[in-house]
C-alpha atoms as a PDB file:
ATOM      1  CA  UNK A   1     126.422  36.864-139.916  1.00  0.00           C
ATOM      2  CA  UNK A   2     123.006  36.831-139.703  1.00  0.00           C
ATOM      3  CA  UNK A   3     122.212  33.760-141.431  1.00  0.00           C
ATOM      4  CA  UNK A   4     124.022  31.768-138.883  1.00  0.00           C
ATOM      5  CA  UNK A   5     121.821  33.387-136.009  1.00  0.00           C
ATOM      6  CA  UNK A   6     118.203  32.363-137.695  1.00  0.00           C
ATOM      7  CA  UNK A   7     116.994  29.171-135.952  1.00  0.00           C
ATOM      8  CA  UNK A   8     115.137  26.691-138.288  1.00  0.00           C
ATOM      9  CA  UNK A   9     113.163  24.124-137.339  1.00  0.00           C
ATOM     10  CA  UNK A  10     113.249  25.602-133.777  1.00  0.00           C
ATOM     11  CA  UNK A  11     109.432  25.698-132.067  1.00  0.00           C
ATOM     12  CA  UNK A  12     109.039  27.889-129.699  1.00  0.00           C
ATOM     13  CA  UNK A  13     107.006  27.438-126.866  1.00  0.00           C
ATOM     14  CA  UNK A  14     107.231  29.612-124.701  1.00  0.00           C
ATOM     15  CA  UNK A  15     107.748  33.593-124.543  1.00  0.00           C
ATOM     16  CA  UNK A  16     107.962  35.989-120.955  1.00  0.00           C
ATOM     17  CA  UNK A  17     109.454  39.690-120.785  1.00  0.00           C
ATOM     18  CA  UNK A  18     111.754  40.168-118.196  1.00  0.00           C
ATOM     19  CA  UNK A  19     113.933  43.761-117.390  1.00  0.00           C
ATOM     20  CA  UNK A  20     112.228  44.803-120.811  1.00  0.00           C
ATOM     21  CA  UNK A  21     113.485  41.983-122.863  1.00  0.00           C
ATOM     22  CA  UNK A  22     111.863  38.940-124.611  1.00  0.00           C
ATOM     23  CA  UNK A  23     112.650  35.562-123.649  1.00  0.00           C
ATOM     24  CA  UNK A  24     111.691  32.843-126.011  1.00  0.00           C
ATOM     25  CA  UNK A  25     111.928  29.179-124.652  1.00  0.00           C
ATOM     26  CA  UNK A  26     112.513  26.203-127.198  1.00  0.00           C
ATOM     27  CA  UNK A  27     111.038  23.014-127.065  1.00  0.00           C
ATOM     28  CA  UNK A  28     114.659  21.298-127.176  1.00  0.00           C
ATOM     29  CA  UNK A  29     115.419  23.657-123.778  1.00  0.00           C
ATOM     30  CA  UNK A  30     117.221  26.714-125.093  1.00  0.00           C
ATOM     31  CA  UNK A  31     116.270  30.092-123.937  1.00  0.00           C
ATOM     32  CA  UNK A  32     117.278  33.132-126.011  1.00  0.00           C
ATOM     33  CA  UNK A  33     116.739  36.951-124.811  1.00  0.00           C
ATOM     34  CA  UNK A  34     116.211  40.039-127.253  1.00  0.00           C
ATOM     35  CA  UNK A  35     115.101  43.642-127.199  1.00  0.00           C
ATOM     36  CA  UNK A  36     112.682  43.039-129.766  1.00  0.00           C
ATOM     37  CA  UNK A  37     110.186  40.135-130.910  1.00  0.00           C
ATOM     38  CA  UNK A  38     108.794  39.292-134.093  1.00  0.00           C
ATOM     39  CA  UNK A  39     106.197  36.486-134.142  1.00  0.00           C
ATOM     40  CA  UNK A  40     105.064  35.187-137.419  1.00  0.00           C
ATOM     41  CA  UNK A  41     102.535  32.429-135.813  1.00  0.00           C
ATOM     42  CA  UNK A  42      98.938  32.383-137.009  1.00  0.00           C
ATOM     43  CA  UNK A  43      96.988  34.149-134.078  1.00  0.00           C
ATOM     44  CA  UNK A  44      95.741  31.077-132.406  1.00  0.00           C
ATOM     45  CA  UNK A  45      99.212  30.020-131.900  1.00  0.00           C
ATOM     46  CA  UNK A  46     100.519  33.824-131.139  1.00  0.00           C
ATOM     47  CA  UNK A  47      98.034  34.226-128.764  1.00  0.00           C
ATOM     48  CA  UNK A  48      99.117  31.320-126.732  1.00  0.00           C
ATOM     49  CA  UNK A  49     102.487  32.093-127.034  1.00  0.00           C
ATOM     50  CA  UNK A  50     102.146  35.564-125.842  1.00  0.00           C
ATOM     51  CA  UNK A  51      99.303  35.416-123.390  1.00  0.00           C
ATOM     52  CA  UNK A  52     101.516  35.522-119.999  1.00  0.00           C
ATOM     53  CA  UNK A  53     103.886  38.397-121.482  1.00  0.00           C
ATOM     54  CA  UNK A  54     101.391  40.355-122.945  1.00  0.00           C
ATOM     55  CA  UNK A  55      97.875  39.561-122.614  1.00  0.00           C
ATOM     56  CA  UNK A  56      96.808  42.739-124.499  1.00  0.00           C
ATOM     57  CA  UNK A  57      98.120  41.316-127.722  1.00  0.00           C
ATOM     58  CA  UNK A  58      97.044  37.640-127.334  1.00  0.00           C
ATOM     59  CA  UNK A  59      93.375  39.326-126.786  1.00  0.00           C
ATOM     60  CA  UNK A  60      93.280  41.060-129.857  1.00  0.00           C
ATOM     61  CA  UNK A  61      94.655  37.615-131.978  1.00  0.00           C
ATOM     62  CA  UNK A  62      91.534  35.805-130.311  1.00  0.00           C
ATOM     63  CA  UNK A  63      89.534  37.829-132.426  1.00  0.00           C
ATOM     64  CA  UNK A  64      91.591  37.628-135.676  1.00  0.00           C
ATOM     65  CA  UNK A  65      89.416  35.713-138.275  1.00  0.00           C
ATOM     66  CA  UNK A  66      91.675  33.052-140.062  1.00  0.00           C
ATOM     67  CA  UNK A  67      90.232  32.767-143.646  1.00  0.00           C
ATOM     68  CA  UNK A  68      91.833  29.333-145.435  1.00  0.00           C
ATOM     69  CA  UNK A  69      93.919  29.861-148.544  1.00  0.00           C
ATOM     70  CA  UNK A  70      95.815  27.969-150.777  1.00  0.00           C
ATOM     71  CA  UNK A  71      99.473  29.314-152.413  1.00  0.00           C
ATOM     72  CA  UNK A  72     100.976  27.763-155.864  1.00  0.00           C
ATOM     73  CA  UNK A  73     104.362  28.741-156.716  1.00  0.00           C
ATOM     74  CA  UNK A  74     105.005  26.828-160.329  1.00  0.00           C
ATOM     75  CA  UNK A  75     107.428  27.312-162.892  1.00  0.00           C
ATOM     76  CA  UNK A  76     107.243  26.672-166.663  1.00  0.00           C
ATOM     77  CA  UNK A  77     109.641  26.770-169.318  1.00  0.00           C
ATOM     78  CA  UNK A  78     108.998  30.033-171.468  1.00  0.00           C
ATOM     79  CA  UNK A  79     108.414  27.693-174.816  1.00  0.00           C
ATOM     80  CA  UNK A  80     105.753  25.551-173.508  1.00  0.00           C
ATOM     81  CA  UNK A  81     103.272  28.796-172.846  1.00  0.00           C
ATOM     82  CA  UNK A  82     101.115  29.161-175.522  1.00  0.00           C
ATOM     83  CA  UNK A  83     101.983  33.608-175.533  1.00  0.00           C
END
């Protein structure tokens, strides 16, 4: 099931193509091959990632202004709001 094939906790650290796959290398020394790649990195990060496999990509993410912001998820009990 596809749960039991999402990594967690996993860092990456490096990524190559090779026959026209990805290969993703993990710090603890696993390497894992796929048709397709999805990297969710900011772009300084991606960019580092990605720069030997495709430098095209990594090129364009050195340009990508970061702009800080902060996220809140909170939740209230429905009686305590004042509405």
């Amino acid at each position: 099931s596809l749960p039991d094939r999402i990594l967690r906790e996993t860092k990456a650290e490096t990524i190559t193509q090779a026959d026209g796959h990805w290969q993703v290398g993990t710090a603890d020394g696993r390497r894992f091959t796929a048709r397709a790649l999805l990297v969710t990195a900011p772009p300084e990060q991606a960019a580092a990632l990605l720069r030997a496999a495709a430098p095209g990509a990594a090129e364009s993410m050195d340009t990508a202004a970061m702009v800080p912001c902060f996220a809140l998820a909170a939740r209230f009990a429905r009686t305590e709001l004042p509405w």
